[in-house]
């Protein structure tokens, strides 16, 4: 229960930060995508189901505040969280390489999906332009933020695991 | 030792279930807008209050950043402006004199100023959108303040955008620089209609695109003003959109297109005015 509340709060705080403070820190009108970092991290840290729900929540926030159809972003983020969940088996707590690679790939995939779902159908065919000017800068900026944000997420994750272990041992 | 859970659903079924749920939501918002209401009300009490507070921090950081850069420039500017002020004081009194004259003439001609009597409500921008792909933002006024969908949003400079969704205490505005925005407009001098479209590609240069301007003998020079036209379905006529910066004849030789610099500085947008008159209402009258 505590884990759920903390996860919910973390997603909420990240969304609010992304749409307010980080928007002011935008470089060349590109701001980092904290929600992808969250969705992806929870995916490979906790498995498919958690990734799925965190992604769903992140997407839902986006849908309500910036989307036109409710459910669209929720669907994309949910699948990203789920896919990241497959890597739960090869995830080790101390390893930073895998998280970085996974978050980068998720972010890249996300950009490509958004382009093909929302831009391509409206006759914006110049994929290379959007790749170079929107998708890649967003990936780079997000990866830089990840270096810091991931430490926080991992710290919270470790605290929660320790807390749960203590509680479980009490029940024995 | 793990606690026993009575019921455990494999994740692929959860995935399937939530996928269907999302698909249903998309379908429902697309066909009948019934779902978004309750969700938006919930959002009103969770996210919006936080955003209002945090946006202040964002603005503060932005201010600090600008502070040091601007300080020197401001000092120079100040000296220059002082001189300008003196000159302007003189011209101002002249203008005041002329205005009273103009008002008198207007009364004589019984001309009514159409646009000055729109009722507006001021609002603050509290969220500049969480997406790099689109340019929508959230303002701190909603249905409780009488905001409705399709209301025009302006600043003193000109047209900003249009309200697309409304919550009890907030509303989402799509700015005219958004990639999916399209505004039916016209050239001020010739009254030739054209469309103003936002374009993500031009966003960094701070410009938007105009399209489908008839290729006729009416010369359009750089700096020409573009205003919203009467034919627009949702936008009220006569709002300044921007100034033409570049114009070229299309390959079909029938139409012209080019770029427009918006009259509003979207990066510095903090306060906006929502026009409470809807285009529909005017058309009925």
Coordinates of C-alpha atoms in Angstrom, one line a residue:
Chain A
X1 CA 0.0 0.0 0.0
X2 CA 2.8 2.4 1.0
X3 CA 4.5 1.5 -2.2
X4 CA 1.4 2.4 -4.2
X5 CA 1.0 5.7 -2.5
X6 CA 4.6 6.7 -3.0
X7 CA 4.6 5.6 -6.6
X8 CA 1.4 7.6 -7.2
X9 CA 3.0 10.7 -5.6
X10 CA 6.2 10.3 -7.6
X11 CA 4.3 10.2 -10.9
X12 CA 2.2 13.2 -9.9
X13 CA 5.2 15.2 -8.8
X14 CA 7.1 14.4 -11.9
X15 CA 4.2 15.4 -14.1
X16 CA 3.7 18.7 -12.4
X17 CA 7.5 19.4 -12.5
X18 CA 7.6 18.5 -16.2
X19 CA 4.8 20.8 -17.1
X20 CA 5.9 23.8 -15.0
X21 CA 9.5 24.0 -13.8
X22 CA 11.1 22.0 -16.6
X23 CA 9.2 23.9 -19.2
X24 CA 11.0 27.0 -18.0
X25 CA 14.4 25.1 -18.3
X26 CA 13.7 24.1 -21.9
X27 CA 16.7 24.4 -24.2
X28 CA 15.7 25.4 -27.8
X29 CA 12.1 24.7 -26.8
X30 CA 12.8 21.1 -26.0
X31 CA 12.2 19.9 -22.4
X32 CA 13.1 16.5 -21.0
X33 CA 10.5 13.8 -20.6
X34 CA 10.5 12.7 -16.9
X35 CA 7.5 10.5 -17.4
X36 CA 9.3 8.2 -19.7
X37 CA 12.1 7.8 -17.2
X38 CA 9.6 6.9 -14.5
X39 CA 7.6 4.5 -16.6
X40 CA 10.8 2.8 -17.9
X41 CA 12.5 2.6 -14.5
X42 CA 9.5 1.1 -12.8
X43 CA 9.2 -1.3 -15.7
X44 CA 12.6 -2.9 -15.3
X45 CA 12.8 -2.5 -11.6
X46 CA 9.5 -4.0 -10.6
X47 CA 8.4 -5.9 -13.6
X48 CA 5.7 -5.8 -16.3
X49 CA 2.7 -5.2 -14.1
X50 CA 4.1 -2.2 -12.3
X51 CA 5.5 -0.8 -15.5
X52 CA 2.1 -1.2 -17.1
X53 CA 0.3 0.7 -14.3
X54 CA 2.9 3.4 -13.9
X55 CA 2.8 4.0 -17.6
X56 CA -1.0 4.1 -17.6
X57 CA -1.0 6.7 -14.9
X58 CA 1.6 8.8 -16.6
X59 CA -0.2 8.6 -19.9
X60 CA -3.5 9.5 -18.3
X61 CA -2.1 12.7 -16.8
X62 CA -0.8 13.7 -20.2
X63 CA -4.2 12.8 -21.8
X64 CA -6.1 15.0 -19.5
X65 CA -3.9 18.0 -19.7
X66 CA -2.4 18.0 -23.2
X67 CA -4.1 15.3 -25.3
X68 CA -7.2 15.5 -27.4
X69 CA -8.4 11.9 -26.9
X70 CA -8.3 10.5 -23.4
X71 CA -6.6 7.1 -23.5
X72 CA -4.1 7.7 -26.3
X73 CA -1.0 8.5 -24.3
X74 CA -2.1 6.1 -21.6
X75 CA -2.0 3.3 -24.2
X76 CA 1.5 4.2 -25.5
X77 CA 3.1 4.7 -22.0
X78 CA 1.4 1.5 -20.8
X79 CA 3.0 -0.6 -23.5
X80 CA 6.4 1.1 -23.0
X81 CA 6.2 0.2 -19.3
X82 CA 5.2 -3.3 -20.1
X83 CA 8.0 -3.9 -22.6
X84 CA 10.5 -2.5 -20.1
X85 CA 9.1 -5.1 -17.7
X86 CA 10.7 -7.9 -19.8
X87 CA 14.1 -6.7 -18.8
X88 CA 13.3 -7.1 -15.1
X89 CA 15.1 -10.5 -15.3
X90 CA 18.4 -9.1 -16.3
X91 CA 18.2 -6.0 -14.1
X92 CA 20.7 -5.7 -11.3
X93 CA 20.4 -2.9 -8.8
X94 CA 24.0 -1.7 -9.1
X95 CA 24.2 -1.6 -12.8
X96 CA 23.6 1.8 -14.4
X97 CA 24.3 0.8 -18.0
X98 CA 21.1 -1.2 -18.6
X99 CA 18.8 1.5 -17.2
X100 CA 20.4 4.1 -19.3
X101 CA 20.2 2.0 -22.5
X102 CA 16.6 1.1 -21.8
X103 CA 15.5 4.6 -21.0
X104 CA 17.2 5.9 -24.1
X105 CA 15.5 3.3 -26.3
X106 CA 12.1 3.9 -24.7
X107 CA 12.4 7.6 -25.3
X108 CA 13.5 7.0 -28.9
X109 CA 10.6 4.6 -29.5
X110 CA 8.2 7.0 -27.9
X111 CA 9.3 9.9 -30.2
X112 CA 8.9 7.7 -33.3
X113 CA 5.5 6.5 -32.2
X114 CA 4.2 10.0 -31.6
X115 CA 5.5 11.1 -35.0
X116 CA 3.8 8.2 -36.8
X117 CA 0.6 8.5 -34.9
X118 CA 0.1 12.3 -34.7
X119 CA 2.3 13.9 -37.4
X120 CA 2.6 11.5 -40.3
X121 CA -1.2 11.2 -40.8
X122 CA -1.4 15.0 -41.1
X123 CA 0.9 15.1 -44.1
X124 CA 4.1 15.9 -42.1
X125 CA 6.3 13.5 -44.1
X126 CA 9.7 14.9 -43.3
X127 CA 10.7 12.3 -40.8
X128 CA 14.4 13.2 -40.7
X129 CA 13.6 16.8 -39.7
X130 CA 11.5 15.7 -36.7
X131 CA 14.1 13.0 -35.8
X132 CA 17.0 15.5 -35.7
X133 CA 15.1 18.4 -34.3
X134 CA 12.7 17.0 -31.8
X135 CA 13.2 13.3 -31.1
X136 CA 17.0 13.2 -30.7
X137 CA 17.3 16.4 -28.6
X138 CA 14.6 15.2 -26.3
X139 CA 16.4 11.9 -25.9
X140 CA 19.7 13.6 -25.1
X141 CA 18.1 16.0 -22.6
X142 CA 16.1 13.2 -21.0
X143 CA 19.3 11.0 -20.6
X144 CA 21.1 13.9 -18.9
X145 CA 18.2 14.3 -16.5
X146 CA 18.0 10.5 -16.0
X147 CA 21.5 10.5 -14.5
X148 CA 20.1 12.5 -11.6
X149 CA 16.5 11.3 -11.5
X150 CA 17.4 7.7 -11.7
X151 CA 19.5 8.0 -8.5
X152 CA 16.4 9.3 -6.7
X153 CA 14.1 6.6 -8.1
X154 CA 16.6 3.9 -7.1
X155 CA 17.1 5.4 -3.7
X156 CA 13.3 5.3 -3.1
X157 CA 13.1 1.8 -4.5
X158 CA 15.8 0.6 -2.1
X159 CA 14.2 2.3 0.9
X160 CA 10.9 0.6 0.0
X161 CA 12.4 -2.8 -0.4
X162 CA 14.1 -2.5 3.0
X163 CA 10.9 -1.3 4.5
X164 CA 9.0 -4.2 3.1
X165 CA 11.6 -6.7 4.3
X166 CA 11.3 -5.4 7.8
X167 CA 7.5 -5.7 7.7
X168 CA 7.6 -9.2 6.3
X169 CA 10.0 -10.4 8.9
X170 CA 7.7 -9.1 11.6
X171 CA 4.9 -11.4 10.3
X172 CA 7.1 -14.5 10.6
Chain B
X1 CA 8.3 -15.2 3.5
X2 CA 5.8 -13.8 1.2
X3 CA 2.2 -13.1 2.1
X4 CA -0.2 -15.2 0.2
X5 CA -2.3 -13.4 -2.3
X6 CA -5.6 -15.1 -3.1
X7 CA -5.8 -14.0 -6.7
X8 CA -3.0 -13.4 -9.1
X9 CA -3.6 -12.3 -12.6
X10 CA -0.9 -12.8 -15.2
X11 CA 0.4 -9.6 -16.5
X12 CA -0.6 -10.2 -20.1
X13 CA -4.2 -10.4 -19.1
X14 CA -3.8 -7.1 -17.2
X15 CA -2.2 -5.7 -20.4
X16 CA -5.1 -6.8 -22.5
X17 CA -7.7 -5.6 -20.1
X18 CA -6.1 -2.1 -19.8
X19 CA -5.6 -1.9 -23.5
X20 CA -9.3 -2.5 -24.1
X21 CA -10.1 0.0 -21.4
X22 CA -7.9 2.6 -23.1
X23 CA -9.4 1.8 -26.5
X24 CA -12.8 2.3 -25.0
X25 CA -11.8 5.6 -23.5
X26 CA -10.4 6.8 -26.9
X27 CA -13.5 5.7 -28.6
X28 CA -15.8 7.4 -26.1
X29 CA -14.0 10.7 -26.1
X30 CA -13.9 10.6 -29.8
X31 CA -17.6 9.9 -30.3
X32 CA -19.4 11.3 -27.3
X33 CA -17.5 13.5 -24.9
X34 CA -18.8 11.9 -21.7
X35 CA -15.7 10.5 -20.1
X36 CA -13.5 13.5 -19.9
X37 CA -15.9 15.4 -17.6
X38 CA -15.4 13.4 -14.4
X39 CA -11.7 12.9 -15.0
X40 CA -11.2 16.6 -15.5
X41 CA -13.1 17.3 -12.3
X42 CA -10.8 14.9 -10.4
X43 CA -7.8 16.6 -11.9
X44 CA -9.1 19.9 -10.7
X45 CA -8.5 18.9 -7.1
X46 CA -5.2 17.1 -7.5
X47 CA -2.9 18.5 -10.2
X48 CA -4.1 22.0 -10.7
X49 CA -3.4 23.3 -7.2
X50 CA 0.1 21.9 -7.3
X51 CA 0.7 23.4 -10.7
X52 CA -0.4 26.8 -9.6
X53 CA 2.3 26.8 -6.9
X54 CA 5.0 25.2 -8.9
X55 CA 4.6 27.4 -11.9
X56 CA 5.5 30.3 -9.7
X57 CA 8.9 28.5 -9.0
X58 CA 9.4 28.0 -12.7
X59 CA 8.7 31.6 -13.4
X60 CA 11.0 32.7 -10.6
X61 CA 13.9 30.6 -12.1
X62 CA 13.3 32.0 -15.5
X63 CA 13.3 35.5 -14.0
X64 CA 16.6 34.9 -12.2
X65 CA 18.1 33.7 -15.4
X66 CA 17.0 36.7 -17.3
X67 CA 17.9 39.0 -14.4
X68 CA 21.7 38.8 -14.9
X69 CA 21.6 38.8 -18.6
X70 CA 19.3 41.8 -18.7
X71 CA 20.7 44.0 -16.0
X72 CA 23.3 45.7 -18.2
X73 CA 21.1 46.0 -21.2
X74 CA 18.4 47.4 -18.9
X75 CA 20.6 50.2 -17.6
X76 CA 21.4 51.3 -21.1
X77 CA 17.9 50.9 -22.2
X78 CA 16.8 53.0 -19.2
X79 CA 18.9 56.0 -20.2
X80 CA 17.6 55.7 -23.8
X81 CA 14.0 55.4 -22.7
X82 CA 14.3 58.4 -20.5
X83 CA 15.1 60.5 -23.5
X84 CA 12.4 58.8 -25.5
X85 CA 9.9 59.5 -22.7
X86 CA 10.4 63.2 -22.9
X87 CA 9.8 63.2 -26.6
X88 CA 6.8 61.0 -26.2
X89 CA 5.2 63.2 -23.6
X90 CA 5.1 65.9 -26.2
X91 CA 3.6 63.7 -28.9
X92 CA 1.2 62.2 -26.4
X93 CA -0.5 65.4 -25.7
X94 CA -0.8 66.0 -29.4
X95 CA -2.4 62.6 -29.8
X96 CA -4.8 63.1 -27.0
X97 CA -6.0 66.2 -28.6
X98 CA -6.4 64.4 -31.9
X99 CA -8.3 61.5 -30.2
X100 CA -10.9 63.7 -28.7
X101 CA -11.3 65.1 -32.2
X102 CA -11.6 61.6 -33.6
X103 CA -14.2 60.6 -31.0
X104 CA -16.3 63.6 -31.8
X105 CA -16.1 62.7 -35.5
X106 CA -17.0 59.1 -34.7
X107 CA -20.0 60.2 -32.8
X108 CA -21.0 62.3 -35.7
X109 CA -20.7 59.3 -38.1
X110 CA -22.4 57.1 -35.5
X111 CA -19.7 54.4 -36.0
X112 CA -19.7 51.8 -33.3
X113 CA -16.5 50.2 -32.4
X114 CA -17.3 46.6 -32.8
X115 CA -14.4 45.0 -31.1
X116 CA -14.0 47.0 -28.0
X117 CA -17.1 45.8 -26.4
X118 CA -16.2 42.1 -26.2
X119 CA -16.3 41.0 -22.6
X120 CA -13.0 39.5 -21.5
X121 CA -11.7 37.7 -18.4
X122 CA -8.1 37.7 -17.4
X123 CA -6.3 34.4 -16.7
X124 CA -2.9 33.2 -15.7
X125 CA -0.9 30.5 -17.6
X126 CA -0.2 27.8 -15.0
X127 CA 1.1 25.0 -17.2
X128 CA 2.9 25.2 -20.5
X129 CA 2.2 21.7 -21.6
X130 CA 4.2 18.5 -20.9
X131 CA 4.9 17.7 -24.5
X132 CA 7.5 18.9 -27.0
X133 CA 5.3 18.0 -29.9
X134 CA 2.4 20.3 -29.2
X135 CA 1.8 23.8 -27.9
X136 CA -1.1 23.8 -25.6
X137 CA -1.2 25.3 -22.2
X138 CA -3.4 25.4 -19.1
X139 CA -5.0 28.6 -17.7
X140 CA -6.3 29.0 -14.2
X141 CA -9.9 29.8 -15.1
X142 CA -12.6 27.3 -16.0
X143 CA -16.3 26.7 -16.3
X144 CA -16.9 28.2 -12.9
X145 CA -15.6 31.5 -14.3
X146 CA -17.8 31.2 -17.3
X147 CA -15.2 29.8 -19.7
X148 CA -16.5 27.7 -22.5
X149 CA -15.0 25.6 -25.3
X150 CA -14.1 27.6 -28.5
X151 CA -13.6 30.8 -26.7
X152 CA -10.8 32.9 -28.2
X153 CA -7.8 33.7 -26.1
X154 CA -5.9 37.0 -26.7
X155 CA -3.4 39.3 -25.2
X156 CA -2.9 43.0 -25.7
X157 CA -0.7 42.1 -28.7
X158 CA -3.0 39.8 -30.5
X159 CA -4.5 36.4 -30.9
X160 CA -3.1 33.6 -28.7
X161 CA -5.3 30.6 -29.3
X162 CA -8.5 28.9 -28.6
X163 CA -10.0 27.0 -25.6
X164 CA -10.2 23.3 -26.4
X165 CA -11.2 21.7 -23.1
X166 CA -12.6 23.1 -19.9
X167 CA -12.4 21.8 -16.4
X168 CA -14.2 23.4 -13.4
X169 CA -11.2 25.5 -12.4
X170 CA -8.9 25.3 -15.5
X171 CA -9.0 25.3 -19.2
X172 CA -6.7 24.0 -21.9
X173 CA -5.8 26.4 -24.7
X174 CA -4.3 25.5 -28.1
X175 CA -2.1 28.3 -29.2
X176 CA -2.0 29.4 -32.8
X177 CA 1.6 28.2 -33.1
X178 CA 0.6 24.6 -32.3
X179 CA 1.3 22.2 -35.2
X180 CA -2.4 21.2 -35.5
X181 CA -3.8 24.7 -35.3
X182 CA -5.4 26.4 -38.3
X183 CA -6.9 29.9 -38.3
X184 CA -8.9 31.3 -41.1
X185 CA -7.5 34.8 -41.6
X186 CA -7.0 37.6 -44.1
X187 CA -4.5 40.2 -45.2
X188 CA -5.4 43.5 -43.7
X189 CA -4.9 45.7 -46.8
X190 CA -6.4 43.5 -49.4
X191 CA -8.9 41.5 -47.3
X192 CA -7.8 38.4 -49.2
X193 CA -8.5 35.3 -47.2
X194 CA -5.7 32.8 -46.1
X195 CA -5.1 30.2 -43.5
X196 CA -2.7 30.5 -40.7
X197 CA -1.2 27.2 -39.7
X198 CA 1.2 26.4 -36.9
X199 CA 4.2 24.4 -37.9
X200 CA 6.6 22.6 -35.5
X201 CA 9.4 23.1 -38.1
X202 CA 9.1 26.9 -37.9
X203 CA 8.6 27.0 -34.1
X204 CA 12.2 27.6 -33.3
X205 CA 12.4 30.5 -35.6
X206 CA 9.4 31.9 -33.9
X207 CA 7.2 31.8 -37.0
X208 CA 4.1 30.3 -38.3
X209 CA 2.9 29.6 -41.9
X210 CA 0.2 31.2 -44.0
X211 CA -1.3 29.2 -46.9
X212 CA -3.8 29.4 -49.7
X213 CA -3.6 33.1 -50.3
X214 CA -5.0 33.8 -53.8
X215 CA -2.3 34.7 -56.3
X216 CA -3.8 37.9 -57.6
X217 CA -2.6 41.4 -58.4
X218 CA -2.8 42.5 -54.8
X219 CA 0.7 43.1 -53.7
X220 CA 1.6 41.8 -50.2
X221 CA 4.7 43.4 -48.8
X222 CA 6.7 42.2 -45.8
X223 CA 5.3 43.5 -42.6
X224 CA 1.7 43.3 -43.8
X225 CA -0.7 42.6 -41.0
X226 CA -2.6 39.4 -40.9
X227 CA -5.9 39.5 -38.9
X228 CA -8.6 36.9 -38.3
X229 CA -11.4 37.0 -40.9
X230 CA -15.1 37.1 -40.8
X231 CA -15.4 33.7 -42.4
X232 CA -13.7 31.9 -39.5
X233 CA -15.9 29.3 -37.8
X234 CA -14.5 29.8 -34.3
X235 CA -12.3 32.9 -34.3
X236 CA -13.8 36.3 -33.9
X237 CA -12.9 38.7 -36.7
X238 CA -10.3 41.4 -36.5
X239 CA -7.8 40.0 -34.0
X240 CA -4.2 40.6 -35.1
X241 CA -2.4 37.4 -35.8
X242 CA 1.0 38.6 -36.9
X243 CA 3.1 40.2 -39.6
X244 CA 4.1 38.7 -42.9
X245 CA 7.9 38.0 -43.1
X246 CA 8.2 36.0 -46.3
X247 CA 5.9 35.3 -49.2
X248 CA 6.3 33.1 -52.3
X249 CA 4.0 31.8 -55.1
X250 CA 3.1 28.1 -54.8
X251 CA 4.1 25.6 -57.4
X252 CA 0.5 25.6 -58.7
X253 CA 0.7 29.3 -59.5
X254 CA -2.8 29.8 -58.1
X255 CA -2.0 30.4 -54.5
X256 CA 0.7 32.1 -52.4
X257 CA 2.1 31.0 -49.1
X258 CA 4.8 32.1 -46.7
X259 CA 5.7 32.8 -43.1
X260 CA 4.2 35.1 -40.5
X261 CA 5.7 36.3 -37.2
X262 CA 3.1 36.1 -34.5
X263 CA 2.2 39.3 -32.8
X264 CA 2.3 37.6 -29.4
X265 CA 5.5 36.5 -27.8
X266 CA 4.6 32.9 -26.8
X267 CA 7.7 32.3 -24.8
X268 CA 6.9 35.0 -22.4
X269 CA 3.2 34.3 -22.1
X270 CA 2.0 34.6 -18.5
X271 CA -1.3 36.4 -18.6
X272 CA -3.9 36.1 -21.2
X273 CA -7.5 37.4 -21.8
X274 CA -10.3 35.1 -22.6
X275 CA -13.0 36.6 -24.8
X276 CA -16.3 35.5 -23.4
X277 CA -18.2 36.2 -26.7
X278 CA -18.3 33.1 -29.0
X279 CA -18.3 33.4 -32.7
X280 CA -21.6 31.4 -32.8
X281 CA -23.4 34.1 -30.8
X282 CA -22.2 36.9 -33.1
X283 CA -23.4 34.9 -36.2
X284 CA -26.8 34.5 -34.7
X285 CA -27.1 38.2 -34.0

